[in-house]
Coordinates of C-alpha atoms in Angstrom, one line a residue:
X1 CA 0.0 0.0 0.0
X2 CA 1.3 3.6 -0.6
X3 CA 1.9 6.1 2.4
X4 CA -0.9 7.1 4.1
X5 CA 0.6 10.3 5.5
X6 CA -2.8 12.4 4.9
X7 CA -5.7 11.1 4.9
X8 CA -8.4 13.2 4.2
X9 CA -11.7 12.1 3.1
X10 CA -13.1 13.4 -0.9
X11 CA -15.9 15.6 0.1
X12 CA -18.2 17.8 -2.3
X13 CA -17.1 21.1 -1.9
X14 CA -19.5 24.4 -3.4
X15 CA -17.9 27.2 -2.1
X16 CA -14.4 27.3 -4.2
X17 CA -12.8 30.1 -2.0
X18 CA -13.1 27.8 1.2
X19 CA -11.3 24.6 -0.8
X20 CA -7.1 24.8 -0.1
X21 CA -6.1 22.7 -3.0
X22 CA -2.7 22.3 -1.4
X23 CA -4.1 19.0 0.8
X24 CA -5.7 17.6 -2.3
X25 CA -6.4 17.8 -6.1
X26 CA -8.6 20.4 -6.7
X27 CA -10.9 20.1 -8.9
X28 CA -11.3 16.5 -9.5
X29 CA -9.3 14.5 -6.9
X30 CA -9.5 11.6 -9.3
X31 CA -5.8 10.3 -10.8
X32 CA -5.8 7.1 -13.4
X33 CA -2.6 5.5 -13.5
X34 CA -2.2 4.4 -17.1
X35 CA 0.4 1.7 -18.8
X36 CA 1.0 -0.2 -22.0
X37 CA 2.2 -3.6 -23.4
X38 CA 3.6 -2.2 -27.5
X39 CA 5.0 -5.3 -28.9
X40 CA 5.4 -3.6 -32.6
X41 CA 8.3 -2.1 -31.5
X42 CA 8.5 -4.3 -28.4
X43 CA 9.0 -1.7 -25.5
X44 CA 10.3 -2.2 -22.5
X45 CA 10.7 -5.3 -20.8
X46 CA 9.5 -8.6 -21.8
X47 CA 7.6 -9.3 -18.6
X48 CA 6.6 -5.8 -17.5
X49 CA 4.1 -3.5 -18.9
X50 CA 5.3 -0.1 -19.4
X51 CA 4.2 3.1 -17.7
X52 CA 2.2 5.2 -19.3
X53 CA 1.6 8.4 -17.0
X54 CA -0.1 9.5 -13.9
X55 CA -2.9 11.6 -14.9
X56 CA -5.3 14.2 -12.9
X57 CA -9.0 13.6 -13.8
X58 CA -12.7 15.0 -13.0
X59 CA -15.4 13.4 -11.3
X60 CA -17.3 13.1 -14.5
X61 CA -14.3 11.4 -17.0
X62 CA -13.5 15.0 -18.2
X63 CA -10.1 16.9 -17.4
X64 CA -8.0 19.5 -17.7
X65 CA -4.2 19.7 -19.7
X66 CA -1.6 21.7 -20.0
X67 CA -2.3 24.0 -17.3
X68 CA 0.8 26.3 -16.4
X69 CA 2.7 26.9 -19.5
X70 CA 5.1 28.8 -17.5
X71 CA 6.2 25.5 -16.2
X72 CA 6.5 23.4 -19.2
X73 CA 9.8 22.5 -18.6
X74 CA 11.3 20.2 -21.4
X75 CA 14.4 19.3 -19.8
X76 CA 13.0 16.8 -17.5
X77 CA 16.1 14.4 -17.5
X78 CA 18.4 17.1 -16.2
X79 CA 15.7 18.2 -13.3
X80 CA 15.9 15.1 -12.3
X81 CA 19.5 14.2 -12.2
X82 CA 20.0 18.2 -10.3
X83 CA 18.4 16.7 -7.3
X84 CA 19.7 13.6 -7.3
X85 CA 17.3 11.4 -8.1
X86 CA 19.4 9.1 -10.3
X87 CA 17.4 6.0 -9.2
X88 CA 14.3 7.0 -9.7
X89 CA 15.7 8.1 -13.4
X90 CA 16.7 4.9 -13.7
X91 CA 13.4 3.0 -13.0
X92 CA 11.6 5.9 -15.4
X93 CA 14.3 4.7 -18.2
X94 CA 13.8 0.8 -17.7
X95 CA 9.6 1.3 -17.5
X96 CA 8.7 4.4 -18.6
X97 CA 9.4 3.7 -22.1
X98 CA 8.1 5.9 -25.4
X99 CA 7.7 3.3 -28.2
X100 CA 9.1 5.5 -30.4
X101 CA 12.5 5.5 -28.5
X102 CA 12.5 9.2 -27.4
X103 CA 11.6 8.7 -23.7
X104 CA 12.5 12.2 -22.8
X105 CA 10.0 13.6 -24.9
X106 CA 7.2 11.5 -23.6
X107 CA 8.3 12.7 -19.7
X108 CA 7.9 16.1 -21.4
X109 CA 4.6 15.3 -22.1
X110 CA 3.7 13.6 -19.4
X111 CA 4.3 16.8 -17.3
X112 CA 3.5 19.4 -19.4
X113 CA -0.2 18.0 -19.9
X114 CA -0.9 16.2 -16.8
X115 CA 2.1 17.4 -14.2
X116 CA 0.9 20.7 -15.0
X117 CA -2.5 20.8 -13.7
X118 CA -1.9 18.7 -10.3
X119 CA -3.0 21.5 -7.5
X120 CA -0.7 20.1 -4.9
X121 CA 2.2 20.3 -7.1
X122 CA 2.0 24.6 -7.7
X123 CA 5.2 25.9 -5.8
X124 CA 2.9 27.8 -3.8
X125 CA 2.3 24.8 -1.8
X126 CA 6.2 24.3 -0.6
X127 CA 6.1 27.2 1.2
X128 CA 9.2 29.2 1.9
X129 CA 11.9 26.2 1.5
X130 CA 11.0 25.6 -2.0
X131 CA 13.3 24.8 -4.4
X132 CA 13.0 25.7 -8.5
X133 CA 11.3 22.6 -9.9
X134 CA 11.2 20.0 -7.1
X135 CA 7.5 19.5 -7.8
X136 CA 8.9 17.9 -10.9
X137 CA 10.8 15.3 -8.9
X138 CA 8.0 14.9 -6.9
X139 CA 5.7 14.3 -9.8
X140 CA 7.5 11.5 -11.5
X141 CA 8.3 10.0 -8.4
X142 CA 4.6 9.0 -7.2
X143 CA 3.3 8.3 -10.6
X144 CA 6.9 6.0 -10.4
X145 CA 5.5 4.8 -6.9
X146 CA 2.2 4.2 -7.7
X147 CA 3.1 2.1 -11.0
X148 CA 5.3 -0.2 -8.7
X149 CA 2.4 -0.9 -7.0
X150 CA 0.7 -2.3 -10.2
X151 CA 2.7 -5.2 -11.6
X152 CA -0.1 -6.0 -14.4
X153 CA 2.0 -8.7 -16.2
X154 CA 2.8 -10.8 -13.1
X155 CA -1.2 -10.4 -12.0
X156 CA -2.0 -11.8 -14.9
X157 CA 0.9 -14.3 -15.0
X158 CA -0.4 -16.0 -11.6
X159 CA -4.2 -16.3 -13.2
X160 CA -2.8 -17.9 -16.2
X161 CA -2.9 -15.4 -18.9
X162 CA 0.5 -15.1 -20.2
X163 CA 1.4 -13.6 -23.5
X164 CA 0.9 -15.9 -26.8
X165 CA 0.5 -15.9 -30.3
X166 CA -2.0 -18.5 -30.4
X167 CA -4.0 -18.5 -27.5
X168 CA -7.5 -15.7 -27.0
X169 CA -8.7 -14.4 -23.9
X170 CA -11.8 -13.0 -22.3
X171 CA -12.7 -9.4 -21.3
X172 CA -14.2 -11.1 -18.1
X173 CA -11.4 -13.4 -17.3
X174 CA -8.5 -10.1 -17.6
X175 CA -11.1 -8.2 -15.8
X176 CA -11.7 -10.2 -13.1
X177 CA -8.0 -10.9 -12.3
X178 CA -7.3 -7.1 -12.1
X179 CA -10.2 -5.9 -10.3
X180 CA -9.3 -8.8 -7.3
X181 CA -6.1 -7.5 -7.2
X182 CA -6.8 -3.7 -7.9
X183 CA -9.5 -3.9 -5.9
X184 CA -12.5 -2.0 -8.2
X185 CA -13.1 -2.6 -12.2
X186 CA -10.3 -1.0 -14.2
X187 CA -10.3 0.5 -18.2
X188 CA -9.2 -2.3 -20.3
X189 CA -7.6 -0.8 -24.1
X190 CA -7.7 -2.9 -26.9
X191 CA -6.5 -2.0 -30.8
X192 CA -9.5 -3.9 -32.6
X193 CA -8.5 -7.2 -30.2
X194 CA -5.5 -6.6 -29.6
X195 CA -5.2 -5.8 -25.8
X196 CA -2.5 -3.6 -25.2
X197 CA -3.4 -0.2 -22.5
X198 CA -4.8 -0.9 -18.7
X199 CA -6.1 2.3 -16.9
X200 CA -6.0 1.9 -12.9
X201 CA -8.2 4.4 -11.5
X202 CA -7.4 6.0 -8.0
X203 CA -9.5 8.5 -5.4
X204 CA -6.6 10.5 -3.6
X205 CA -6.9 11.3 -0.2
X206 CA -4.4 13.9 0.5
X207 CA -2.1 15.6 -1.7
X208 CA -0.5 13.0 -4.8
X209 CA 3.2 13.4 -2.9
X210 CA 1.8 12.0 0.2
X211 CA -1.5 11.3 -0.1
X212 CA -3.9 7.7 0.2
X213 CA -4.3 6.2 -3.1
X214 CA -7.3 4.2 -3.1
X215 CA -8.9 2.1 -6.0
X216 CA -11.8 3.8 -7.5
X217 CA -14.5 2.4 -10.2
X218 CA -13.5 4.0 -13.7
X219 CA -15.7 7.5 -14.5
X220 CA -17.3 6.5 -17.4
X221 CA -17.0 3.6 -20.4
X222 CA -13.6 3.2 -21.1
X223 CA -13.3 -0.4 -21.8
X224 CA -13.0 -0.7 -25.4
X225 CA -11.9 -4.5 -25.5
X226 CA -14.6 -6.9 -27.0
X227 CA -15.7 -9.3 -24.9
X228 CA -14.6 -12.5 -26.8
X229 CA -11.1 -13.5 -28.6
X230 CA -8.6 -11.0 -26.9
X231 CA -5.6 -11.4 -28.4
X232 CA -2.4 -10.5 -25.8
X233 CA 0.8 -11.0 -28.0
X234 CA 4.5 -11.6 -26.7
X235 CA 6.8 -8.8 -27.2
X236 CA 8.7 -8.7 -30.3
X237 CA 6.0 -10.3 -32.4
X238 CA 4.0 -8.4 -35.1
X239 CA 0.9 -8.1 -32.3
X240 CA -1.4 -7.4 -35.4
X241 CA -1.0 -3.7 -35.3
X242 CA 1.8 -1.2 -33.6
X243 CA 1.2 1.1 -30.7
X244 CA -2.0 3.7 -30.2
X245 CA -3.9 4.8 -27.4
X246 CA -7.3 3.7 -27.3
X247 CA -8.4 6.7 -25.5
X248 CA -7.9 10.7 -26.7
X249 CA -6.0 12.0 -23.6
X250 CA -2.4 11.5 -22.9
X251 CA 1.6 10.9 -25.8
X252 CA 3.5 12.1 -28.5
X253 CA 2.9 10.2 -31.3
X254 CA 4.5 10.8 -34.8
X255 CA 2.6 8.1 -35.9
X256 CA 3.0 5.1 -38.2
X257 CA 5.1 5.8 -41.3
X258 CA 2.6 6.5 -44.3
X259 CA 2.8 4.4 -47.5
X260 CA 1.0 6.5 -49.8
X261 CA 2.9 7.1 -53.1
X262 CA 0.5 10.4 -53.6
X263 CA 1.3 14.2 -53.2
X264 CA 1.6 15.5 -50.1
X265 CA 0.9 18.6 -49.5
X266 CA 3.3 21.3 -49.4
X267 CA 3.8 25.5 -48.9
X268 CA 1.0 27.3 -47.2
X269 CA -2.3 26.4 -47.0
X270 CA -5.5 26.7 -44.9
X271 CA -6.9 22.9 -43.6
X272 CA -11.0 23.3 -44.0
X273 CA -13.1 20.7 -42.4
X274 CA -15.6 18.5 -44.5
X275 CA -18.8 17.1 -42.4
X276 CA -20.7 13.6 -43.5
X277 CA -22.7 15.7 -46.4
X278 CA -18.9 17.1 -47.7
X279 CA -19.4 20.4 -46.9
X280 CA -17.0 22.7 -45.8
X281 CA -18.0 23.2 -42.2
X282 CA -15.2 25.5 -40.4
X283 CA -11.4 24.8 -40.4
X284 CA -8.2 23.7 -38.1
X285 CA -6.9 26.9 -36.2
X286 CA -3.4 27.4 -35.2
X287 CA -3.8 25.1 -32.5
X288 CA -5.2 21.9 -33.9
X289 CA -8.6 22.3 -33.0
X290 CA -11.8 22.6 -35.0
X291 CA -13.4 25.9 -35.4
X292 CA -16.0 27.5 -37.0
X293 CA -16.2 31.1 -36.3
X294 CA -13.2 33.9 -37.3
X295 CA -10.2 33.0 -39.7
X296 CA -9.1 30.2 -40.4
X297 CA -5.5 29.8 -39.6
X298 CA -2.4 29.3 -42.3
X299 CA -0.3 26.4 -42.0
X300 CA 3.2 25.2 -43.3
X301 CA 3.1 22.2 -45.2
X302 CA 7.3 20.6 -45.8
X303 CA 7.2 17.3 -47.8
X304 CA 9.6 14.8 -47.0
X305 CA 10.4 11.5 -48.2
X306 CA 10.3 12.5 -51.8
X307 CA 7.5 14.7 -51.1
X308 CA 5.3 11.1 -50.2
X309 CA 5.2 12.4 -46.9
X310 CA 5.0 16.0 -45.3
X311 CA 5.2 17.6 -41.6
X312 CA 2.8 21.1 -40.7
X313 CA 3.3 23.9 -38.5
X314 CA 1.2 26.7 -37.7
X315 CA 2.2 30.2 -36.3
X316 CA 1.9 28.4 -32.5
X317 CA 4.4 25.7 -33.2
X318 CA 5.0 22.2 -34.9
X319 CA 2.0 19.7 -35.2
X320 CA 1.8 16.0 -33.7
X321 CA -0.7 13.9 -32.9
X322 CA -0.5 13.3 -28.9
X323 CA -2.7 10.6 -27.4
X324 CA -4.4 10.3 -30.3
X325 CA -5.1 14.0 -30.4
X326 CA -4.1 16.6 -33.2
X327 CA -1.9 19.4 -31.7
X328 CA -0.3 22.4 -32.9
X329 CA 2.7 24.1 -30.2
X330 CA 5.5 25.2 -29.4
X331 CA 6.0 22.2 -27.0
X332 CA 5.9 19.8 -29.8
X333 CA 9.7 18.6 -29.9
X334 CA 9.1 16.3 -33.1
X335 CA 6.2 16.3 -35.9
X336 CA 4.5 14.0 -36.9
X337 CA 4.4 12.7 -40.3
X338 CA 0.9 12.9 -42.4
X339 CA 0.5 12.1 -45.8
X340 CA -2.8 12.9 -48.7
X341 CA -5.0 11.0 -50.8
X342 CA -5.8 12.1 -54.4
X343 CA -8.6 14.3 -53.5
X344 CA -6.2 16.8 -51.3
X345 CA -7.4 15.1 -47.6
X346 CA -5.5 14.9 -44.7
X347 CA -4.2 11.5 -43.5
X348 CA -2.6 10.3 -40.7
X349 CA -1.5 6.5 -40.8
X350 CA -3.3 6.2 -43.9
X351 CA -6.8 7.1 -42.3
X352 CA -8.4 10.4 -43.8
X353 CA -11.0 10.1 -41.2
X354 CA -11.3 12.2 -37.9
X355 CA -13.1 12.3 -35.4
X356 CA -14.2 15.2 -32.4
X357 CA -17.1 15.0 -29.9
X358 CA -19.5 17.3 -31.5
X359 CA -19.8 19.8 -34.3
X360 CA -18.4 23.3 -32.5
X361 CA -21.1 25.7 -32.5
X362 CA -20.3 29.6 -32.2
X363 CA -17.2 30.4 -30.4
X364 CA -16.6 26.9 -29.1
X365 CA -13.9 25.1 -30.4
X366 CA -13.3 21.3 -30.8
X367 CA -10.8 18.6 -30.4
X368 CA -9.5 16.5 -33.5
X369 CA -8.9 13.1 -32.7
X370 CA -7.5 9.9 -34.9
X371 CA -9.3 7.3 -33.0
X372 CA -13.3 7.0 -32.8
X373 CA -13.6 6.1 -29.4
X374 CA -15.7 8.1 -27.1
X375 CA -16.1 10.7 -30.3
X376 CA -19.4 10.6 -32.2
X377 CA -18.3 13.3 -35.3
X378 CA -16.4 12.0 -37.9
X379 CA -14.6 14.6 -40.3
X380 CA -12.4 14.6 -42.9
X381 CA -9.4 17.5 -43.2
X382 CA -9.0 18.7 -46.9
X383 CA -5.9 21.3 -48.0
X384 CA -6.5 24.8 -49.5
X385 CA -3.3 25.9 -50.8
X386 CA -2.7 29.7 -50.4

């Protein structure tokens, strides 16, 4: 069990002014501890699943990123080593893996979007003896705690439900072996049936340094694994599909290398939205998110590849799709890689279908994501050269 140094109940608290979110996670309270089994590149070790992030959530499934951009440090590695924490740096690079190999930039990402917007972390809370960045430290090393505390693949190695390329599981049989030993239900992720992501979900009782982390039912649908013929392949195999999140939220993901022998696209160029009836119905902004109202924003489009394949970048920064979401900033350490289909749309891994929760109406603006779970809209991105 984690430490139990506070232990302060959740309670429903109406009057803002009266909550100090120094003694817990305000608002929200909730924090899912996510990981991941990629086998296509195999990441991490053969017998562990990987660590995915420590993440800050609503009540209600929603929550909030990249909250303090004046502490979106990027050089999380160095932080780190500056206070000494060389073994918890070493546990972060044995388990906290990016499948793409760049595990710095994930940690970047991790803290930017999630770190970010923990309440008990704001330097304001360490009172006079604070010290520049130590919230970092103590950010990685309780989502590192908490992870230790989860050893999915040996859970599931005691119940019988080992890693093959031949043998299909049940959703019921991987849930009920977690939820004994997590103690509620958990969010099982699947690629088509391909089981691959486990979300532990957490109420916090005290501050995420300190606090009680206790198992929590899951805020919403987020199994997305069928019920029947769960496939759960060894490391190194082909696994029937390389790594995505089944869930829009939370890491940088240039995305699977694009076969398309077609034109990309390339200068500047406006990307306007088509709806099911192919109408032009708003357009990306500089961000990466779908708008309908004002101007639409100008983006950079530089082929590579023989021009097969191109990056973007608008006037906030470089674009990549993160957790499955498009985004557009100045955080973005590498692009990702998109490619077009005759007609001038926008593809990502060869899909030219998006997908966000609604069509934005007014002033509201949507997020633009490359899987369809949990997203009712689809839409499809096509290129206006200017």
């Amino acid at each position: 069990m984690l430490p139990r140094a506070l232990m302060l109940s959740s309670v429903a608290i109406s009057n803002t002014s009266a909550v100090d979110t120094c003694c817990f996670n305000y608002p929200g309270g909730k924090f899912l501890s996510t990981q991941f089994w990629d086998t296509a590149p195999p990441t991490g070790p053969s017998d562990a699943w990987t660590l995915h992030g420590l993440w800050p959530d609503h009540c209600d499934g929603s929550f909030d990123a990249y909250c303090d951009p004046h502490r979106n440090y990027n050089n999380v590695t160095s932080i780190l080593t500056s206070f000494g924490a060389t073994t918890l740096l070493a546990t972060m690079s044995k388990f906290w893996k990016d499948y793409q190999g760049d595990d710095s930039n994930l940690w970047m990402h991790e803290w930017q979007k999630h770190g970010t917007c923990v309440s008990t972390l704001k330097p304001d809370c360490y009172g006079p003896d604070y010290k520049p960045q130590e919230e970092v430290v103590d950010y990685f090393r309780s989502a590192v705690a908490v992870y230790q505390q989860l050893p999915t693949y040996d859970w599931l190695k005691e119940a019988g439900i080992v890693p093959s390329l031949t043998q299909t599981y049940s959703r019921d049989q991987i849930m009920t072996v977690l939820r004994q030993k997590h103690g509620a239900d958990v969010s099982l992720g699947c690629k088509g049936n391909k089981f691959d992501e486990v979300w532990y979900h957490f109420d916090v009782r005290g501050s995420i340094q300190t606090g009680d982390f206790v198992a929590s039912i899951p805020d919403g649908g987020k199994t997305t694994c069928p019920p029947l013929g769960i496939r759960y392949p060894p490391k190194g195999s082909s696994g029937g599909g390389s790594h995505t999140t089944y869930n829009p939220t939370h890491t940088a993901a240039p995305g699977p290398k694009p076969t398309s022998t077609l034109p990309a696209f390339s200068g500047r160029g406006t990307l306007n939205v088509l709806t099911n009836d192919d109408r032009v119905h708003g357009c990306i902004i500089g961000s990466g998110t779908w708008y309908v109202s004002g101007t639409c924003a100008k983006f950079t489009a530089t082929p590579i590849d023989n021009a097969k394949t191109f990056t973007l970048r608008s006037n906030k920064g470089e674009c990549a799709v993160l957790d499955g979401e498009l985004t557009c900033s100045r955080s973005v350490r590498k692009s990702s890689v998109f490619s077009a289909d005759a007609g001038g749309l926008l593809a990502f891994g060869n899909n030219v279908t998006f997908f966000a929760d609604s069509v934005p109406r007014g002033w509201k603006q949507q997020g633009v994501f490359t899987e369809p779970e949990g997203h009712a809209t689809r839409l499809r991105i096509r290129w206006e050269g200017a």
